[in-house]
C-alpha atoms as an extended CHARMM CRD file, in Angstrom:
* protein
*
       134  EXT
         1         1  UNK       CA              5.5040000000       23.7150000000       17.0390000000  PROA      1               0.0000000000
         2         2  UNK       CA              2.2850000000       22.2120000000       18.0290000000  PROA      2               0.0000000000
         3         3  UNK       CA              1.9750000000       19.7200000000       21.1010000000  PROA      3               0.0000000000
         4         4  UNK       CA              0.9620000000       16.8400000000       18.2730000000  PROA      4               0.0000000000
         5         5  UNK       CA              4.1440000000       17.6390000000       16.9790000000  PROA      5               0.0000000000
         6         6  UNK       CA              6.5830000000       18.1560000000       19.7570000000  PROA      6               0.0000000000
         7         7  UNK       CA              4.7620000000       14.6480000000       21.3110000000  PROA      7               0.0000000000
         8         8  UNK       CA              5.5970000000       12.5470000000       18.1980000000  PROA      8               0.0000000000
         9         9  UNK       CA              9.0340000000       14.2090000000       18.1060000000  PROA      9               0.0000000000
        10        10  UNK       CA              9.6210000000       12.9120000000       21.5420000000  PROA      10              0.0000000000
        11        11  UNK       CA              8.4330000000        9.8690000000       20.7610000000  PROA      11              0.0000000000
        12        12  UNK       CA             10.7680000000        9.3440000000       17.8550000000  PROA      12              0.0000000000
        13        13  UNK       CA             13.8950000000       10.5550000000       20.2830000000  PROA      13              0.0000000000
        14        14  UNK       CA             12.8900000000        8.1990000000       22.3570000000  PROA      14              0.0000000000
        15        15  UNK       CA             12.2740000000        4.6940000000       20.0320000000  PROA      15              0.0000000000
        16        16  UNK       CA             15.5810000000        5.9210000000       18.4210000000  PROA      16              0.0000000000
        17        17  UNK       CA             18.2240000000        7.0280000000       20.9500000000  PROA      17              0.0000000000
        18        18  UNK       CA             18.8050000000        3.2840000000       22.4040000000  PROA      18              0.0000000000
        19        19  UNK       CA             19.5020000000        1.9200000000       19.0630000000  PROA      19              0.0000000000
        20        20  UNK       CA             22.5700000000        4.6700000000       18.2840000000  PROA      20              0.0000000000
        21        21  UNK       CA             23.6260000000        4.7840000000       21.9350000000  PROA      21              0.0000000000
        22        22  UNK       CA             23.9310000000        0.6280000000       21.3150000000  PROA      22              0.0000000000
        23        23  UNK       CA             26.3470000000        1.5410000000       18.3830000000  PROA      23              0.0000000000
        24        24  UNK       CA             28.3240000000        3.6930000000       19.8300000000  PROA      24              0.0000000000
        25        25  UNK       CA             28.8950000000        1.3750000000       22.5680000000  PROA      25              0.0000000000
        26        26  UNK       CA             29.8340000000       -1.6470000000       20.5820000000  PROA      26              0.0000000000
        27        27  UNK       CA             31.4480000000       -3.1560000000       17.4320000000  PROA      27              0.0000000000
        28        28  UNK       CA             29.5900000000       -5.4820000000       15.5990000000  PROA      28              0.0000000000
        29        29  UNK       CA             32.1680000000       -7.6970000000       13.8900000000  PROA      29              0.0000000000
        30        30  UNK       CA             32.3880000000      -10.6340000000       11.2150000000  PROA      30              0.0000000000
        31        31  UNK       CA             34.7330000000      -13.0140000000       10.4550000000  PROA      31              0.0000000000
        32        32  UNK       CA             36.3950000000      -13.0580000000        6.6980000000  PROA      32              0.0000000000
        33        33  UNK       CA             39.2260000000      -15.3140000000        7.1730000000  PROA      33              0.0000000000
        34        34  UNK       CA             40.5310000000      -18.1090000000        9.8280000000  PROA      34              0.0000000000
        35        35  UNK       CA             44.0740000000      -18.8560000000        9.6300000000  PROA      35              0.0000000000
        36        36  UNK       CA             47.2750000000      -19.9750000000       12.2230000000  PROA      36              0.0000000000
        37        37  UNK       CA             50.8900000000      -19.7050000000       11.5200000000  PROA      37              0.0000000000
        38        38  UNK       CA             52.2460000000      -23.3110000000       10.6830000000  PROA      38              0.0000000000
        39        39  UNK       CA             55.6730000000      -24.6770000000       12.7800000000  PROA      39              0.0000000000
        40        40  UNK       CA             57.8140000000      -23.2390000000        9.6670000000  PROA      40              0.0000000000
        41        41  UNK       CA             56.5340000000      -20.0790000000        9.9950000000  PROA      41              0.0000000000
        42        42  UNK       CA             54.2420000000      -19.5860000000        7.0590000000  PROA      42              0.0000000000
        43        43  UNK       CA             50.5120000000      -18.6510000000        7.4920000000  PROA      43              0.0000000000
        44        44  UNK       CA             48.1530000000      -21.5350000000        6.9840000000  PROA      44              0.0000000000
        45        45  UNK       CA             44.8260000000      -20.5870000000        5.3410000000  PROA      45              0.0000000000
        46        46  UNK       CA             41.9200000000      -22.3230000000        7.0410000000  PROA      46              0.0000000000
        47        47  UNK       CA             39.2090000000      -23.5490000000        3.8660000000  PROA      47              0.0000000000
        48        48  UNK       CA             35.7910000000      -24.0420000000        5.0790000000  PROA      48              0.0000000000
        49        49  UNK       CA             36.2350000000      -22.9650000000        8.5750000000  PROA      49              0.0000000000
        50        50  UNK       CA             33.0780000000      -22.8690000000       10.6320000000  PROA      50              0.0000000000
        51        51  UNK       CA             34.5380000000      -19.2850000000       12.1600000000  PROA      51              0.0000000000
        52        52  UNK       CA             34.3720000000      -17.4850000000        8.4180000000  PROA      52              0.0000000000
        53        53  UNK       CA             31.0930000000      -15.6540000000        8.2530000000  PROA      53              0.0000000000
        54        54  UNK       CA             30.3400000000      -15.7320000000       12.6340000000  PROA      54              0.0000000000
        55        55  UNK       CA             29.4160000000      -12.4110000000       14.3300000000  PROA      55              0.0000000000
        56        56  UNK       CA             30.6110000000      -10.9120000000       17.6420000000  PROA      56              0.0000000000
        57        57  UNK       CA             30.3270000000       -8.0160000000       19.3480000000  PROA      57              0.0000000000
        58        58  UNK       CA             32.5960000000       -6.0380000000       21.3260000000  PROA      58              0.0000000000
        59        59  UNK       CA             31.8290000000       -3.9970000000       24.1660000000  PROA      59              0.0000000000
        60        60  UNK       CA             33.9580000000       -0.6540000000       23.5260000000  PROA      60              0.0000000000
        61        61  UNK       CA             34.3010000000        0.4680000000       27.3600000000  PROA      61              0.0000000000
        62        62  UNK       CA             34.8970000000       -3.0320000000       28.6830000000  PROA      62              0.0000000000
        63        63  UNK       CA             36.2870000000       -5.4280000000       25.9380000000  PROA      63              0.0000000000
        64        64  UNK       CA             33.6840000000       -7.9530000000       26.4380000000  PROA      64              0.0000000000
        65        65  UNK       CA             33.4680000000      -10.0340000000       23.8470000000  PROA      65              0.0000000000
        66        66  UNK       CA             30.1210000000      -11.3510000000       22.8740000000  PROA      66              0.0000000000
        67        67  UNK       CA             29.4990000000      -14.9060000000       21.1820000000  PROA      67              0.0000000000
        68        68  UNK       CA             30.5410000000      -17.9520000000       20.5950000000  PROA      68              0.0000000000
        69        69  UNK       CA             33.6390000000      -17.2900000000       18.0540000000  PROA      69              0.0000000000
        70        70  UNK       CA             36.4350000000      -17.1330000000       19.8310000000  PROA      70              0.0000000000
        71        71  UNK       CA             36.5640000000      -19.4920000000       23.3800000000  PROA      71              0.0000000000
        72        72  UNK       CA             35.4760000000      -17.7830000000       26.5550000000  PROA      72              0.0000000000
        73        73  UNK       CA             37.9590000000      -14.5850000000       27.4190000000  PROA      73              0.0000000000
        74        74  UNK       CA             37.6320000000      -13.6920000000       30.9850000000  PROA      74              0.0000000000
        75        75  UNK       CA             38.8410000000      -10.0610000000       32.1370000000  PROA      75              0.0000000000
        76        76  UNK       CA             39.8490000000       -8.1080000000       28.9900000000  PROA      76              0.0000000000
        77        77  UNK       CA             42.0550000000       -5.3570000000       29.7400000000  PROA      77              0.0000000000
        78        78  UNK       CA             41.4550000000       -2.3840000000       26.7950000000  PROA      78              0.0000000000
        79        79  UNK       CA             45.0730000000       -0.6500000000       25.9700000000  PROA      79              0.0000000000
        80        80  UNK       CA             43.6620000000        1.6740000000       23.6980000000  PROA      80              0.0000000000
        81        81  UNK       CA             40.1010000000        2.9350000000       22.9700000000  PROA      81              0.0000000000
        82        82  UNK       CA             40.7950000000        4.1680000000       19.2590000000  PROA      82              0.0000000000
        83        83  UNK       CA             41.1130000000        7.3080000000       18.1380000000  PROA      83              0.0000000000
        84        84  UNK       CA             41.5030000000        9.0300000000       14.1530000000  PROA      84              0.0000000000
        85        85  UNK       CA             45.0180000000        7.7140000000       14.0320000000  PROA      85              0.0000000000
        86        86  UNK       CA             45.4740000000        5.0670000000       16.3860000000  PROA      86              0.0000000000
        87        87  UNK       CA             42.9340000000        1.3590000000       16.3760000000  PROA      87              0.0000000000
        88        88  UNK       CA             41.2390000000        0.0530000000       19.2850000000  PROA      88              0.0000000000
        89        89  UNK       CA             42.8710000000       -2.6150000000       21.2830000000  PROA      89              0.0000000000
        90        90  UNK       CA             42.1550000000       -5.5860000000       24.0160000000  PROA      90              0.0000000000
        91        91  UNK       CA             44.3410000000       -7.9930000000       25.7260000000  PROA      91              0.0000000000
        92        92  UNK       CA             43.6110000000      -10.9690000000       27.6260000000  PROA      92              0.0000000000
        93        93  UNK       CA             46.4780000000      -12.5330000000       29.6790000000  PROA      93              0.0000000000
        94        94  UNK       CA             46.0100000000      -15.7280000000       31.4790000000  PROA      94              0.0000000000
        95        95  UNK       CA             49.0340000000      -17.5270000000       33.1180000000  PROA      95              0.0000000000
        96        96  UNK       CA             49.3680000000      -21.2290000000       32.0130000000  PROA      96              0.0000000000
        97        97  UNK       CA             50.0740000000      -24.0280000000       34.2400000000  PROA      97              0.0000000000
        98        98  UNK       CA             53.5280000000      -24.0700000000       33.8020000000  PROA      98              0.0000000000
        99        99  UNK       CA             56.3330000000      -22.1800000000       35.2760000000  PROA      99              0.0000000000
       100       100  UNK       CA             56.6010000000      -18.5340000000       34.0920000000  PROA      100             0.0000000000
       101       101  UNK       CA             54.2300000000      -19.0750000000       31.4530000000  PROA      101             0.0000000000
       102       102  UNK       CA             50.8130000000      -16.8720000000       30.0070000000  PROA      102             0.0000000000
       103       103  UNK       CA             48.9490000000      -17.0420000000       27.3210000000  PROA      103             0.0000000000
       104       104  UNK       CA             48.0320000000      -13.6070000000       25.6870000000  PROA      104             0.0000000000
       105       105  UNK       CA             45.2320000000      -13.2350000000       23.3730000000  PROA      105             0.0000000000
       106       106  UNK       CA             44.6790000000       -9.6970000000       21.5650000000  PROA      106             0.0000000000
       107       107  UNK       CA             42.3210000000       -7.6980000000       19.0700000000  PROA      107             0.0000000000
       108       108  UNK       CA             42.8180000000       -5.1140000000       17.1770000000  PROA      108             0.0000000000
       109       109  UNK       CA             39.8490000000       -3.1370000000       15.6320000000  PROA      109             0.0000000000
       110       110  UNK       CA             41.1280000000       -0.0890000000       12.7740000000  PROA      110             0.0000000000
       111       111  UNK       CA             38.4840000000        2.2990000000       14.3940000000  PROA      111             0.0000000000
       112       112  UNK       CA             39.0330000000        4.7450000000       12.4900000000  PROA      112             0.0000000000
       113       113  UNK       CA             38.1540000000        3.5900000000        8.5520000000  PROA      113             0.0000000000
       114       114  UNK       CA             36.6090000000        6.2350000000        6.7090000000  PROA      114             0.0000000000
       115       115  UNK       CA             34.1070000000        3.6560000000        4.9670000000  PROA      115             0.0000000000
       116       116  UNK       CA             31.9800000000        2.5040000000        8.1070000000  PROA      116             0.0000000000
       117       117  UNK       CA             33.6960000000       -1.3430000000        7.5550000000  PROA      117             0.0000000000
       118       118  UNK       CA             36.9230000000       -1.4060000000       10.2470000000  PROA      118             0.0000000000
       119       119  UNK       CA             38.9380000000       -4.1260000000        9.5990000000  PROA      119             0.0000000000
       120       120  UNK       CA             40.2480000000       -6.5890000000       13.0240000000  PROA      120             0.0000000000
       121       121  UNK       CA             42.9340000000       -8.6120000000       13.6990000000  PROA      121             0.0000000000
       122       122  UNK       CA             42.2970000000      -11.5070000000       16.2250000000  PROA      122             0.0000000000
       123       123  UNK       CA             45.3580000000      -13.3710000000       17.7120000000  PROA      123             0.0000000000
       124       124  UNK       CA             45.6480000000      -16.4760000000       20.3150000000  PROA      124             0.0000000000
       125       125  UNK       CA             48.8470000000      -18.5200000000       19.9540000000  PROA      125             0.0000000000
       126       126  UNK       CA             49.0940000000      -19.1340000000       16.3370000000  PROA      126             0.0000000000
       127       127  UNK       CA             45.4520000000      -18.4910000000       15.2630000000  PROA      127             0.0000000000
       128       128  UNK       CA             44.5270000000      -15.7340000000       13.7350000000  PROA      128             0.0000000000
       129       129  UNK       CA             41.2190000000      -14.4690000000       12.8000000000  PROA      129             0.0000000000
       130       130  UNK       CA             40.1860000000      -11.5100000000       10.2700000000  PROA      130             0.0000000000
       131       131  UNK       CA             37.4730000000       -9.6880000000        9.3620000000  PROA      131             0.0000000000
       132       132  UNK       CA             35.7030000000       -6.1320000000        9.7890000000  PROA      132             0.0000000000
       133       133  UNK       CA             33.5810000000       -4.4630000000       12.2260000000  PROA      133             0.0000000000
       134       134  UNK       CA             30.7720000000       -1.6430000000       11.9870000000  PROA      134             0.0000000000
């Protein structure tokens, strides 16, 4: 291999490397559906919700949650990093002002979809929030 080549090689390691080390470090993830479970218990379908069609990203080692989706979630706790069989996971806990009470806000990301598009589950009291993730 000639320097010319090995250089532009190099180069093209170099200008590319950040990019898929950025993807392997976080999902990118859209919403598809907004919805929150009514008082009788059925699943209400939110129409025309300014969440459906929003991106976030997820920080895989942390659970950091990036944008302006879902309200602020301070110290995410990951359960479960994904694996072929088994999805990624993040909980938030946050104890309410009341006596003995917590809220507890969790994703779920299917980490390990054969077709590149890995479908979440969001849930925070009775929302819940759908979509996929690359």
């Amino acid at each position: 291999m000639n320097k010319l080549s090995l250089f532009l090689t190099l180069i093209c390691a170099a200008l590319i490397s950040p990019v898929v080390l950025a993807n392997e470090k976080t999902y990118r993830c859209e919403v598809l559906s907004d919805a929150y479970i009514k008082s009788n218990g059925e699943l209400d379908i939110v129409k025309d919700s300014p969440r459906i069609g929003q991106e976030f990203a997820v920080v895989k080692k942390t659970g950091e949650v990036i944008g302006d989706v879902m309200d602020f979630l301070g110290k995410p706790k990951v359960i479960a990093s994904g694996s072929d069989s088994n999805s990624y996971k993040v909980i938030w806990t946050k104890k309410s002002a009341g006596k003995n009470g917590a809220f507890v806000d969790y994703l779920s990301i299917e980490g390990f979809a054969k077709d590149g598009k890995k479908s979440f589950g969001f849930f925070s009291g009775a929302l819940l929030m759908t979509g996929v993730c690359e």
